[in-house]
Coordinates of C-alpha atoms and ligand atoms in Angstrom, one line a residue:
M1367 CA 102.8 19.2 -85.3
A1368 CA 104.4 20.1 -88.6
G1369 CA 107.9 21.9 -87.9
S1370 CA 109.7 22.6 -84.9
G1371 CA 108.2 22.1 -81.2
V1372 CA 105.8 24.7 -79.2
P1373 CA 106.8 26.6 -76.2
A1374 CA 104.9 26.4 -73.1
L1375 CA 101.5 28.2 -73.2
R1376 CA 101.2 31.5 -71.8
G1377 CA 97.8 31.6 -71.9
D1378 CA 94.7 31.5 -73.8
A1379 CA 93.3 34.1 -76.5
E1380 CA 91.7 36.1 -73.9
D1381 CA 94.8 36.3 -71.8
L1382 CA 96.5 37.9 -74.9
Q1383 CA 93.4 40.1 -75.3
A1384 CA 94.2 41.3 -71.4
L1385 CA 97.7 41.9 -72.4
L1386 CA 97.4 43.8 -75.1
Q1387 CA 94.8 46.0 -73.7
S1388 CA 96.8 46.5 -70.4
I1389 CA 99.7 48.0 -72.5
D1390 CA 97.5 50.3 -74.2
G1391 CA 99.2 53.8 -74.8
R1392 CA 102.6 52.6 -73.6
G1393 CA 106.2 53.3 -75.4
Y1394 CA 106.6 50.4 -78.4
K1395 CA 108.8 48.3 -76.5
A1396 CA 105.8 47.5 -74.4
Y1397 CA 104.7 44.8 -77.2
K1398 CA 107.8 42.5 -76.0
A1399 CA 105.5 40.9 -73.4
I1400 CA 103.3 39.3 -75.9
A1401 CA 106.1 37.1 -76.9
G1402 CA 105.5 33.2 -76.4
A1403 CA 103.0 30.7 -77.4
W1404 CA 99.0 31.4 -77.0
R1405 CA 96.3 29.3 -77.4
Y1406 CA 93.3 29.6 -79.6
P1407 CA 90.0 27.8 -79.5
D1408 CA 91.3 25.3 -82.6
F1409 CA 94.7 26.7 -82.9
I1410 CA 97.8 28.0 -81.0
I1411 CA 99.5 31.6 -81.9
H1412 CA 103.1 31.5 -81.4
I1413 CA 104.7 35.1 -81.2
V1414 CA 108.0 33.9 -82.1
H1415 CA 109.6 37.7 -82.1
V1416 CA 108.5 40.9 -81.3
Q1417 CA 109.3 44.0 -83.9
G1418 CA 111.1 46.8 -81.8
D1419 CA 109.2 49.6 -83.7
P1420 CA 106.5 50.4 -86.2
Y1421 CA 108.9 50.4 -89.2
A1422 CA 110.9 47.4 -88.4
A1423 CA 111.1 44.6 -89.6
P1424 CA 107.5 43.2 -88.6
T1425 CA 106.7 40.7 -85.9
R1426 CA 107.1 37.1 -86.9
V1427 CA 104.3 34.7 -86.0
R1428 CA 103.6 31.0 -86.5
V1429 CA 99.9 29.3 -86.0
L1430 CA 100.1 25.6 -85.2
L1431 CA 96.9 23.5 -85.8
E1432 CA 96.8 20.3 -84.8
P1433 CA 96.5 16.6 -86.8
G1434 CA 92.8 16.7 -87.8
V1435 CA 92.2 20.4 -87.0
A1436 CA 92.6 21.7 -90.7
V1437 CA 90.2 18.4 -91.8
L1438 CA 92.2 18.4 -94.4
P1439 CA 91.3 15.0 -96.7
V1440 CA 93.5 12.7 -96.2
G1441 CA 95.0 12.5 -99.9
A1442 CA 96.1 16.1 -98.9
F1443 CA 98.7 14.8 -96.8
R1444 CA 99.4 11.2 -97.8
G1445 CA 103.0 10.8 -99.1
L1446 CA 105.7 14.0 -99.3
A1447 CA 104.9 14.9 -102.9
R1448 CA 101.4 15.8 -101.7
R1449 CA 101.7 17.3 -98.7
L1450 CA 104.0 19.8 -100.6
G1451 CA 101.4 20.2 -103.0
T1452 CA 98.8 21.1 -100.2
A1453 CA 101.2 23.3 -98.5
A1454 CA 101.9 25.2 -101.3
L1455 CA 98.0 25.7 -102.5
L1456 CA 97.9 27.1 -98.9
A1457 CA 100.7 29.1 -98.8
R1458 CA 99.4 30.8 -101.9
V1459 CA 95.9 31.8 -101.1
F1460 CA 97.1 32.5 -97.2
A1461 CA 99.5 35.4 -98.7
D1462 CA 96.6 36.2 -101.4
H1463 CA 94.2 36.7 -99.0
A1464 CA 95.9 38.1 -96.4
R1465 CA 97.3 40.9 -98.7
A1466 CA 94.0 41.6 -99.8
T1467 CA 92.1 41.8 -96.5
S1468 CA 94.5 43.3 -94.0
T1469 CA 94.2 46.8 -93.4
S1470 CA 96.2 49.4 -91.9
K1471 CA 95.8 50.4 -88.4
G1472 CA 98.6 53.0 -87.6
T1473 CA 101.8 53.9 -88.0
G1474 CA 104.4 52.4 -90.5
K1475 CA 103.2 48.8 -91.4
S1476 CA 100.4 48.9 -88.4
G1477 CA 97.7 46.1 -89.2
E1478 CA 99.7 44.5 -91.8
I1479 CA 99.4 40.6 -92.5
A1480 CA 102.0 39.1 -94.7
M1481 CA 103.1 35.6 -96.0
E1482 CA 106.1 34.8 -98.2
H1483 CA 104.3 34.1 -101.9
P1484 CA 105.1 30.8 -103.2
G1485 CA 105.0 31.7 -106.4
Q1486 CA 104.7 29.1 -109.6
K1487 CA 106.9 26.7 -108.7
V1488 CA 106.6 23.8 -105.8
M1489 CA 108.9 22.9 -103.6
P1490 CA 109.5 22.7 -99.7
Q1491 CA 109.1 26.1 -97.6
T1492 CA 108.5 27.4 -94.4
A1493 CA 105.7 29.4 -95.3
V1494 CA 103.5 26.8 -94.5
M1495 CA 104.3 23.1 -93.7
V1496 CA 101.6 20.4 -93.6
D1497 CA 103.1 17.2 -91.7
A1498 CA 102.5 13.7 -92.2
D1499 CA 99.4 13.5 -89.7
G1500 CA 97.8 16.6 -91.2
G1501 CA 98.6 18.8 -88.8
V1502 CA 99.6 22.4 -90.2
E1503 CA 102.1 24.9 -89.2
A1504 CA 101.7 28.4 -91.0
R1505 CA 104.7 31.4 -90.2
F1506 CA 104.0 34.6 -91.4
T1507 CA 104.5 38.4 -90.3
V1508 CA 102.1 41.1 -88.6
G1509 CA 102.9 44.8 -88.3
L1510 CA 101.6 45.6 -84.7
P1511 CA 99.7 48.5 -84.6
A1512 CA 101.0 51.8 -83.7
D1513 CA 100.0 55.6 -83.2
G1514 CA 103.5 57.3 -83.7
R1515 CA 105.4 55.0 -81.2
R1516 CA 102.9 54.2 -78.9
V1517 CA 100.9 51.0 -78.5
K1518 CA 97.6 51.0 -80.0
G1519 CA 95.9 47.8 -77.5
R1520 CA 92.4 48.1 -79.0
A1521 CA 93.8 47.9 -83.0
A1522 CA 96.2 45.2 -81.9
V1523 CA 93.5 43.1 -80.1
E1524 CA 91.4 43.5 -83.2
L1525 CA 94.6 42.4 -85.5
M1526 CA 95.5 39.4 -83.4
N1527 CA 91.8 37.9 -82.1
V1528 CA 89.9 39.0 -85.4
D1529 CA 91.8 39.8 -88.4
V1530 CA 94.6 36.8 -88.0
P1531 CA 92.1 34.4 -87.2
A1532 CA 89.9 35.2 -90.1
V1533 CA 93.0 34.7 -92.0
V1534 CA 93.7 31.6 -90.5
R1535 CA 90.3 29.7 -90.8
S1536 CA 89.4 30.8 -94.1
T1537 CA 92.6 29.4 -95.7
L1538 CA 94.1 26.7 -93.5
F1539 CA 91.4 25.2 -92.9
A1540 CA 89.8 22.5 -95.0
A1541 CA 86.1 24.4 -95.1
G1542 CA 88.0 27.4 -97.0
H1543 CA 88.7 25.5 -100.2
D1544 CA 87.0 23.7 -103.0
V1545 CA 87.4 19.7 -102.0
Q1546 CA 88.8 19.0 -105.5
D1547 CA 90.8 22.0 -105.8
L1548 CA 92.6 20.6 -103.0
E1549 CA 92.6 17.0 -104.1
R1550 CA 94.2 18.6 -107.7
H1551 CA 97.0 20.5 -106.2
A1552 CA 98.2 17.1 -104.2
S1553 CA 97.9 14.9 -107.2
A1554 CA 99.6 17.2 -109.3
N1555 CA 102.2 17.6 -107.5
E1556 CA 102.5 13.5 -106.6
D1557 CA 102.1 13.3 -110.6
A1558 CA 105.0 15.7 -111.1
S1559 CA 107.4 14.1 -109.1
A1560 CA 106.5 10.7 -109.9
L1561 CA 107.0 11.7 -113.8
R1562 CA 110.7 12.8 -113.1
D1563 CA 111.5 9.7 -111.6
A1564 CA 110.0 7.8 -114.9
L1565 CA 112.6 9.5 -116.8
E1566 CA 115.9 7.6 -115.7
P1567 CA 114.5 4.3 -116.0
L1568 CA 113.3 5.2 -119.9
G1569 CA 116.7 7.1 -120.4
L1570 CA 115.5 10.3 -121.1
V1571 CA 116.6 13.8 -119.0
A1572 CA 113.7 15.5 -119.7
F1573 CA 109.9 15.4 -120.6
V1574 CA 107.1 18.1 -122.2
A1575 CA 103.9 16.7 -122.1
E1576 CA 101.4 17.2 -125.0
G1577 CA 99.8 20.2 -124.6
A1578 CA 101.8 21.9 -121.9
R1579 CA 102.4 26.1 -122.0
L1580 CA 105.7 26.9 -121.8
P1581 CA 106.2 30.3 -122.7
R1582 CA 106.1 33.2 -119.8
R1583 CA 104.0 36.1 -119.6
S1584 CA 107.3 38.2 -119.3
G1585 CA 110.9 38.1 -118.8
I1586 CA 110.2 39.0 -115.4
D1587 CA 106.7 37.5 -115.1
D1588 CA 106.8 33.5 -114.0
E1589 CA 102.9 33.1 -114.9
P1590 CA 102.1 31.7 -118.1
L1591 CA 100.9 33.5 -121.0
P1592 CA 97.1 33.2 -121.4
E1593 CA 95.6 30.4 -123.2
N1594 CA 94.6 32.0 -125.7
E1595 CA 98.2 33.2 -126.7
A1596 CA 100.1 30.3 -126.4
V1597 CA 101.0 27.6 -128.7
P1598 CA 100.4 24.4 -127.1
F1599 CA 103.5 22.0 -127.0
R1600 CA 102.6 19.2 -129.6
A1601 CA 105.2 16.1 -129.8
P1602 CA 106.6 14.5 -132.6
D1603 CA 105.8 11.5 -133.5
S1604 CA 109.4 9.7 -133.7
L1605 CA 109.9 11.6 -129.9
R1606 CA 106.5 10.9 -128.3
V1607 CA 106.8 9.0 -125.5
E1608 CA 103.6 7.7 -122.9
I1609 CA 104.3 7.2 -118.9
D1610 CA 101.8 6.5 -116.4
L1611 CA 101.5 8.4 -113.4
P1612 CA 99.5 7.6 -109.9
N1613 CA 96.6 10.0 -110.4
R1614 CA 96.2 11.1 -114.1
G1615 CA 97.1 8.0 -115.5
R1616 CA 98.7 7.8 -119.2
V1617 CA 100.3 11.0 -120.4
A1618 CA 101.8 11.2 -123.6
G1619 CA 104.5 14.1 -124.4
M1620 CA 108.3 14.7 -126.3
G1621 CA 111.1 12.2 -124.4
V1622 CA 114.3 13.7 -125.0
G1623 CA 116.8 10.9 -124.3
S1624 CA 120.2 10.8 -122.6
G1625 CA 123.2 12.3 -125.2
V1626 CA 123.4 15.3 -127.2
T1627 CA 120.4 17.3 -128.2
L1628 CA 120.2 20.2 -130.7
I1629 CA 117.1 22.6 -130.7
V1630 CA 117.8 24.4 -133.8
G1631 CA 115.5 26.5 -135.8
G1632 CA 114.9 30.3 -136.7
G1633 CA 114.6 33.1 -134.6
F1634 CA 111.9 33.6 -132.7
H1635 CA 110.5 30.3 -133.3
G1636 CA 110.4 29.1 -129.8
K1637 CA 114.1 27.5 -129.2
S1638 CA 115.1 29.7 -125.9
T1639 CA 111.2 29.1 -124.7
L1640 CA 111.7 25.2 -124.8
L1641 CA 115.2 25.1 -123.3
R1642 CA 113.8 27.6 -120.5
G1643 CA 110.8 25.3 -119.8
L1644 CA 113.4 22.3 -119.5
E1645 CA 115.6 24.9 -117.2
A1646 CA 112.3 25.1 -115.0
G1647 CA 111.5 21.1 -115.2
V1648 CA 113.8 20.6 -112.4
Y1649 CA 111.1 22.1 -110.1
N1650 CA 107.1 21.1 -109.9
H1651 CA 104.6 23.9 -110.8
R1652 CA 101.3 24.4 -109.6
P1653 CA 98.3 23.3 -111.2
G1654 CA 97.3 26.0 -114.1
D1655 CA 101.2 27.0 -114.7
G1656 CA 101.4 25.6 -118.0
R1657 CA 104.6 23.2 -116.8
E1658 CA 103.0 21.2 -114.6
L1659 CA 103.9 17.9 -116.7
V1660 CA 107.3 19.8 -117.6
V1661 CA 110.0 17.8 -116.2
T1662 CA 114.1 17.2 -116.5
R1663 CA 116.6 15.2 -114.5
N1664 CA 117.1 17.2 -111.2
D1665 CA 120.6 17.7 -111.7
A1666 CA 120.3 19.6 -114.9
V1667 CA 122.1 22.8 -115.4
K1668 CA 122.2 26.0 -117.2
I1669 CA 125.2 26.8 -118.2
R1670 CA 125.7 30.6 -119.6
A1671 CA 128.5 33.0 -120.0
E1672 CA 128.9 35.7 -117.4
D1673 CA 131.7 38.2 -118.1
G1674 CA 133.0 40.1 -115.3
R1675 CA 132.2 37.1 -112.7
S1676 CA 135.2 35.8 -110.2
V1677 CA 136.3 32.3 -110.6
S1678 CA 138.7 30.6 -107.7
G1679 CA 140.9 27.9 -108.6
V1680 CA 138.6 26.0 -110.9
D1681 CA 140.7 23.8 -113.2
I1682 CA 139.5 24.8 -117.1
S1683 CA 142.2 22.8 -118.4
G1684 CA 140.0 20.7 -119.9
F1685 CA 138.5 23.9 -122.3
I1686 CA 141.2 26.3 -121.9
D1687 CA 145.1 25.9 -121.8
G1688 CA 148.2 28.0 -122.9
L1689 CA 146.6 31.3 -121.7
P1690 CA 148.8 34.1 -122.8
F1691 CA 152.3 34.2 -120.6
G1692 CA 151.9 30.8 -119.6
R1693 CA 148.8 31.2 -117.2
D1694 CA 147.8 28.1 -115.2
T1695 CA 144.3 27.3 -116.1
S1696 CA 144.4 23.9 -114.2
A1697 CA 143.3 25.9 -111.0
F1698 CA 142.5 29.1 -112.9
S1699 CA 141.5 32.1 -110.6
S1700 CA 140.1 35.8 -111.8
P1701 CA 137.8 38.5 -110.3
N1702 CA 137.1 39.1 -114.0
A1703 CA 136.5 36.2 -116.2
S1704 CA 136.1 36.6 -119.8
G1705 CA 133.0 35.1 -121.8
S1706 CA 134.7 31.8 -122.4
T1707 CA 136.3 31.1 -119.4
S1708 CA 133.5 32.0 -117.3
Q1709 CA 131.1 29.4 -119.2
A1710 CA 134.0 26.7 -119.2
A1711 CA 134.3 27.5 -115.1
S1712 CA 130.3 27.3 -115.0
I1713 CA 130.6 23.9 -116.5
V1714 CA 133.5 22.2 -114.3
E1715 CA 131.8 23.5 -111.0
A1716 CA 128.1 21.7 -112.2
L1717 CA 130.0 18.8 -113.0
E1718 CA 131.9 19.1 -109.3
A1719 CA 128.4 19.5 -107.8
G1720 CA 127.1 16.2 -109.2
S1721 CA 125.5 17.4 -112.5
R1722 CA 124.9 14.9 -115.4
L1723 CA 122.9 17.2 -117.9
L1724 CA 123.9 20.6 -119.4
L1725 CA 121.7 23.2 -120.6
V1726 CA 122.9 25.4 -123.1
D1727 CA 121.6 28.3 -125.4
E1728 CA 123.3 30.1 -128.1
D1729 CA 121.8 33.4 -127.2
T1730 CA 123.9 33.5 -123.6
S1731 CA 126.9 31.7 -124.5
A1732 CA 130.2 32.8 -125.7
T1733 CA 130.7 32.4 -129.8
N1734 CA 134.4 31.3 -129.1
F1735 CA 133.6 28.7 -126.5
M1736 CA 131.1 27.3 -128.5
I1737 CA 132.7 26.9 -132.0
R1738 CA 135.4 27.6 -134.1
D1739 CA 135.1 27.1 -137.8
R1740 CA 137.4 26.0 -140.6
R1741 CA 138.1 29.3 -141.8
M1742 CA 139.4 30.4 -138.2
Q1743 CA 141.3 27.4 -137.8
Q1744 CA 143.3 28.3 -140.6
L1745 CA 143.7 32.0 -139.9
V1746 CA 145.0 31.5 -136.0
P1747 CA 146.8 28.4 -136.0
K1748 CA 146.0 26.0 -132.7
A1749 CA 149.4 27.0 -130.8
F1750 CA 147.8 30.6 -130.7
E1751 CA 144.5 29.3 -129.5
P1752 CA 144.0 28.4 -126.1
I1753 CA 140.0 27.1 -126.3
T1754 CA 139.1 23.9 -127.3
P1755 CA 135.6 24.9 -128.1
F1756 CA 132.5 23.2 -126.7
V1757 CA 131.6 21.7 -130.3
D1758 CA 134.8 19.2 -129.8
R1759 CA 134.0 18.5 -126.0
V1760 CA 130.4 17.9 -125.7
R1761 CA 130.7 14.2 -127.0
D1762 CA 133.2 13.1 -124.8
L1763 CA 131.2 14.4 -121.6
H1764 CA 128.7 12.4 -122.8
D1765 CA 131.0 8.9 -124.2
H1766 CA 133.3 9.4 -121.1
S1767 CA 131.2 11.2 -118.3
G1768 CA 128.1 10.0 -118.9
V1769 CA 126.9 14.0 -118.9
S1770 CA 124.0 15.0 -121.3
C1771 CA 123.5 17.8 -123.1
V1772 CA 120.7 20.2 -124.3
L1773 CA 121.8 22.7 -127.0
V1774 CA 119.9 25.4 -128.3
I1775 CA 121.6 26.1 -131.6
G1776 CA 120.7 28.2 -134.6
G1777 CA 123.8 29.7 -136.0
S1778 CA 126.6 26.8 -136.2
G1779 CA 126.0 23.7 -138.4
D1780 CA 129.2 22.2 -137.3
Y1781 CA 127.3 20.9 -134.2
L1782 CA 125.3 18.4 -136.2
D1783 CA 128.2 16.0 -136.5
V1784 CA 128.1 15.6 -132.5
A1785 CA 124.4 15.5 -132.1
D1786 CA 122.3 12.7 -131.3
R1787 CA 119.0 13.9 -132.2
V1788 CA 117.9 17.2 -133.7
V1789 CA 114.5 19.0 -133.0
R1790 CA 114.1 22.0 -135.1
M1791 CA 111.1 24.6 -133.7
V1792 CA 109.1 25.8 -136.4
D1793 CA 106.2 28.1 -135.3
Y1794 CA 106.7 27.1 -131.6
A1795 CA 106.3 22.9 -132.8
P1796 CA 109.1 20.6 -132.5
E1797 CA 110.1 18.4 -135.5
D1798 CA 112.3 15.7 -135.1
V1799 CA 115.0 16.7 -138.1
T1800 CA 117.7 14.0 -137.1
D1801 CA 118.3 12.3 -140.4
A1802 CA 117.8 15.1 -142.2
A1803 CA 120.7 16.7 -140.1
R1804 CA 122.7 13.5 -140.8
E1805 CA 122.0 13.9 -144.5
V1806 CA 123.2 17.9 -144.0
A1807 CA 126.2 16.7 -142.0
A1808 CA 127.0 14.1 -145.0
R1809 CA 126.9 16.2 -147.8
L1810 CA 128.6 19.2 -146.2
P1811 CA 131.7 18.4 -144.3
T1812 CA 132.7 21.4 -141.8
G1813 CA 136.3 20.7 -142.8
R1814 CA 137.3 21.2 -139.4
E1815 CA 140.1 19.7 -137.4
P1816 CA 138.8 18.7 -133.8
A1817 CA 141.0 21.0 -131.9
R1818 CA 142.1 18.0 -129.5
S1819 CA 141.5 14.5 -128.8
E1820 CA 143.2 14.0 -125.3
P1821 CA 141.4 13.3 -122.0
P1822 CA 138.3 14.4 -121.8
V1823 CA 137.4 16.9 -118.9
A1824 CA 137.3 14.9 -115.8
P1825 CA 135.2 16.5 -112.9
T1826 CA 137.8 18.4 -110.4
T1827 CA 136.5 18.7 -106.9
R1828 CA 138.1 21.7 -104.7
V1829 CA 138.5 22.4 -100.7
L1830 CA 137.0 25.2 -99.4
A1831 CA 139.6 26.7 -97.4
R1832 CA 139.6 26.8 -93.4
S1833 CA 137.3 30.1 -92.3
T1834 CA 136.9 31.1 -95.7
L1835 CA 133.7 32.1 -95.5
D1836 CA 132.1 34.8 -92.9
A1837 CA 129.0 35.8 -92.4
R1838 CA 129.9 38.5 -89.9
L1839 CA 129.0 42.3 -90.4
R1840 CA 130.2 44.7 -87.9
N1841 CA 128.1 43.5 -84.6
R1842 CA 126.1 40.8 -86.8
A1843 CA 127.2 37.2 -86.1
R1844 CA 125.5 36.3 -89.4
Y1845 CA 124.3 39.0 -92.0
V1846 CA 122.0 37.5 -94.8
K1847 CA 120.2 39.9 -96.9
V1848 CA 118.2 39.3 -100.3
P1849 CA 117.6 43.1 -101.3
D1850 CA 116.2 41.5 -104.8
E1851 CA 115.7 38.6 -106.8
R1852 CA 118.8 38.6 -108.2
T1853 CA 121.5 39.5 -105.1
L1854 CA 122.6 37.9 -102.0
L1855 CA 124.6 40.0 -98.9
F1856 CA 126.4 37.7 -97.2
G1857 CA 128.7 39.1 -94.4
R1858 CA 130.8 41.9 -96.2
D1859 CA 130.1 40.3 -99.8
T1860 CA 127.7 41.1 -102.5
I1861 CA 127.0 37.9 -104.6
D1862 CA 125.5 38.6 -108.0
L1863 CA 123.4 35.8 -109.1
V1864 CA 122.0 37.4 -111.9
A1865 CA 123.5 34.6 -114.3
V1866 CA 122.4 31.5 -112.0
E1867 CA 119.3 31.3 -114.1
Q1868 CA 117.3 28.4 -112.4
L1869 CA 117.2 29.9 -108.7
A1870 CA 113.4 30.2 -108.5
S1871 CA 112.5 32.7 -105.4
R1872 CA 113.9 35.3 -102.9
A1873 CA 113.4 32.7 -100.2
Q1874 CA 115.3 30.3 -102.1
I1875 CA 118.4 32.8 -101.9
R1876 CA 117.8 33.4 -98.4
A1877 CA 118.2 29.9 -97.5
I1878 CA 121.1 29.7 -99.5
G1879 CA 122.8 32.3 -97.6
Q1880 CA 121.9 30.6 -94.5
A1881 CA 123.3 27.8 -95.7
L1882 CA 126.4 29.8 -96.3
A1883 CA 126.4 30.9 -93.1
F1884 CA 126.0 27.3 -91.9
V1885 CA 129.0 25.9 -93.6
A1886 CA 131.3 29.1 -92.5
D1887 CA 130.7 27.4 -88.9
L1888 CA 132.0 24.2 -89.9
L1889 CA 134.9 26.1 -91.8
R1890 CA 136.0 27.6 -88.7
E1891 CA 137.7 24.4 -87.6
E1892 CA 139.0 23.0 -90.5
G1893 CA 138.9 23.3 -94.5
L1894 CA 136.2 21.2 -96.3
G1895 CA 136.0 19.6 -99.1
L1896 CA 133.2 21.6 -101.5
P1897 CA 131.0 18.1 -102.3
E1898 CA 131.1 17.4 -98.6
A1899 CA 130.2 20.8 -98.2
L1900 CA 127.5 20.5 -100.1
D1901 CA 126.5 16.7 -99.3
V1902 CA 126.6 18.0 -95.2
V1903 CA 124.0 20.9 -95.9
A1904 CA 121.8 18.8 -98.0
S1905 CA 121.7 16.0 -95.1
A1906 CA 121.0 18.7 -92.5
I1907 CA 118.0 19.9 -94.4
T1908 CA 116.6 16.0 -94.8
K1909 CA 116.9 15.8 -91.4
Q1910 CA 115.6 18.7 -89.8
G1911 CA 114.0 20.3 -92.7
L1912 CA 115.0 24.2 -93.6
D1913 CA 115.1 25.0 -89.8
A1914 CA 118.5 23.3 -89.5
L1915 CA 119.9 26.3 -91.8
D1916 CA 118.3 29.2 -89.5
D1917 CA 116.9 28.2 -85.6
R1918 CA 114.8 31.7 -85.8
L1919 CA 111.4 29.5 -87.0
V1920 CA 111.2 32.4 -89.9
G1921 CA 108.2 31.8 -92.7
D1922 CA 110.7 33.0 -95.7
L1923 CA 112.8 30.4 -96.3
A1924 CA 112.6 27.9 -99.5
A1925 CA 114.3 24.8 -100.7
F1926 CA 117.1 24.8 -102.8
R1927 CA 119.7 22.6 -104.9
R1928 CA 122.9 22.0 -104.3
F1929 CA 123.3 23.4 -107.9
E1930 CA 122.2 26.6 -107.1
F1931 CA 124.0 26.7 -103.5
A1932 CA 127.3 25.7 -105.5
A1933 CA 126.8 28.7 -108.0
T1934 CA 126.4 31.1 -105.0
L1935 CA 128.9 29.7 -103.4
N1936 CA 131.6 29.8 -106.3
R1937 CA 130.6 33.3 -107.2
L1938 CA 131.8 34.6 -103.7
R1939 CA 134.2 36.9 -104.5
S1940 CA 135.9 36.5 -101.3
L1941 CA 136.3 32.5 -101.8
R1942 CA 139.7 30.5 -101.2
V1943 CA 139.9 27.2 -102.2
E1944 CA 143.1 25.0 -101.6
Ligands
LIG3411 P1 114.1 31.9 -130.1 O1 115.2 31.1 -129.1 O2 113.9 30.8 -131.2 O3 114.8 32.8 -131.0 P2 112.2 32.3 -128.1 O4 112.0 30.9 -127.5 O5 112.9 33.6 -127.4 O6 112.8 32.2 -129.9 O7 110.9 32.9 -128.4 C1 110.4 34.4 -129.2 C2 109.0 34.6 -128.6 O8 107.6 33.5 -129.0 C3 108.8 35.0 -127.2 O9 108.2 36.2 -126.9 C4 108.2 34.0 -126.6 O10 107.6 34.3 -125.7 C5 107.3 33.7 -127.7 N1 106.9 32.2 -127.6 C6 107.7 31.2 -127.6 N2 107.0 29.6 -127.7 C7 105.7 29.8 -127.7 C8 104.3 29.6 -128.2 N3 104.4 28.3 -127.8 N4 103.1 30.4 -128.0 C9 103.4 31.7 -128.1 N5 104.3 32.0 -127.9 C10 105.4 32.0 -128.0
LIG3412 MG1 116.9 32.2 -128.3

């Protein structure tokens, strides 16, 4: 069976029905008696936690289907990538169907059936899990029906023994799906993972398939722009590569090699949209998303300026040193970093977490961090300029540290000198203009002095101080809440995640919050290196799944990368490092 174990059965569906009828009209707390596992003809319903009143967080339920029961074709669960594709499909269909069919049965959330929606991205999550034998576990919530604060027994029977089984049978069983659709979801996810695995041996950091649809519906909507409005991606001949995939066979697209890649072009020609496609390419996407075959190395990190963020003990001296009044930058801390110091810190933090590909957009960068032209070098002598601009570092990053970079640059030709390749976007179509860029660079020298030639930025690692993380709030041992897409409440801290652009969902932020609490427990004893903390979390999840972080068997967690976990930790204002 998928996920964690099942407690001893308390009876069957009729027994639950009798129990619900017997508490009809009693105070809402009487519902507490139904907690536990119940056998239905074809599955088990495990009532994990019963809500305290009709307005409280709803009752948490698991449904467990033994191998064979859902009658999924073998292709739906052969291999991890296929299982994840299938699970994401089942979760999406369950969530949509539950929302569309559940009806109010009284006060508050009475009668509501709800599952965390997986969105466009495919990743391990706890709403639906398919195991290696074809067993299925689904986790969702139900609002136990109330009339005021009284139990509505008959409505509860209808909810638990009619509505829930109907949603389960029409969404988790193969019979509720088109077989081809099941195959499509499983194989598309397997192909995407295979495509990402193929990058490194080919010396690529990213791949964008011919025909991909990159633009999204809006800045707040991850769904694709409709087919008739989106210009499909087309690979320039010189950057065209072909890759064989296990299901789809050979696909062609633009391969982005390692090193320094510039995306140039006029305003509104699709530069940022391409970069955002690469940012999202660390995740797989559902069929129909448009980015199914857009993949990026899974250690790619989007870097941006974020003035006002807090920074704790980060060695940014490779980019910035000699601040006014001799302020030390080898362990730079600030509750209110500037644009340039925040961007430098984010780079160093990404390298510390193990990233080897940085994605940078001039739209969200600090200008003085990115460039410093000849005239400014003349006017403000080096002695009074603490910043070594990124243009003087990006080559070193690759040549000394093996860190590649893809940059959107529309405004500064100074970068032409340090690029391995230059892609120009024209009317949303990429062209390889590397040769032209070399010619321009040779013909029009910048006249700049490289700001410095000494040590390349060496990634530093920090040690988290003992007890620096505290998940407690008042009488709660763990307070982890995700009020919106971009905020994590952790203990007494509020962590602003607006600038952590590769976060995929609230479910992911919730899981990161639980991971912080997990690390907080470890830190009660002694300090821990930051990379080690990331490793401990990753290996606990590999061994036990996301339940390793939160043993309440919740259905609203999603897997996350070490980079987003580190980024969250690094934005904790109370963080102390040694
Ligand atoms: P730039 O960064 O070059 O200024 P953007 O990437 O922000 O441009 O794109 C400008 C607009 O064009 C956005 O509204 C975006 O959604 C849209 N867009 C980008 N690529 C495409 C495409 N391939 N097809 C249709 N619209 C696109
Ligand atoms: Mg832009």
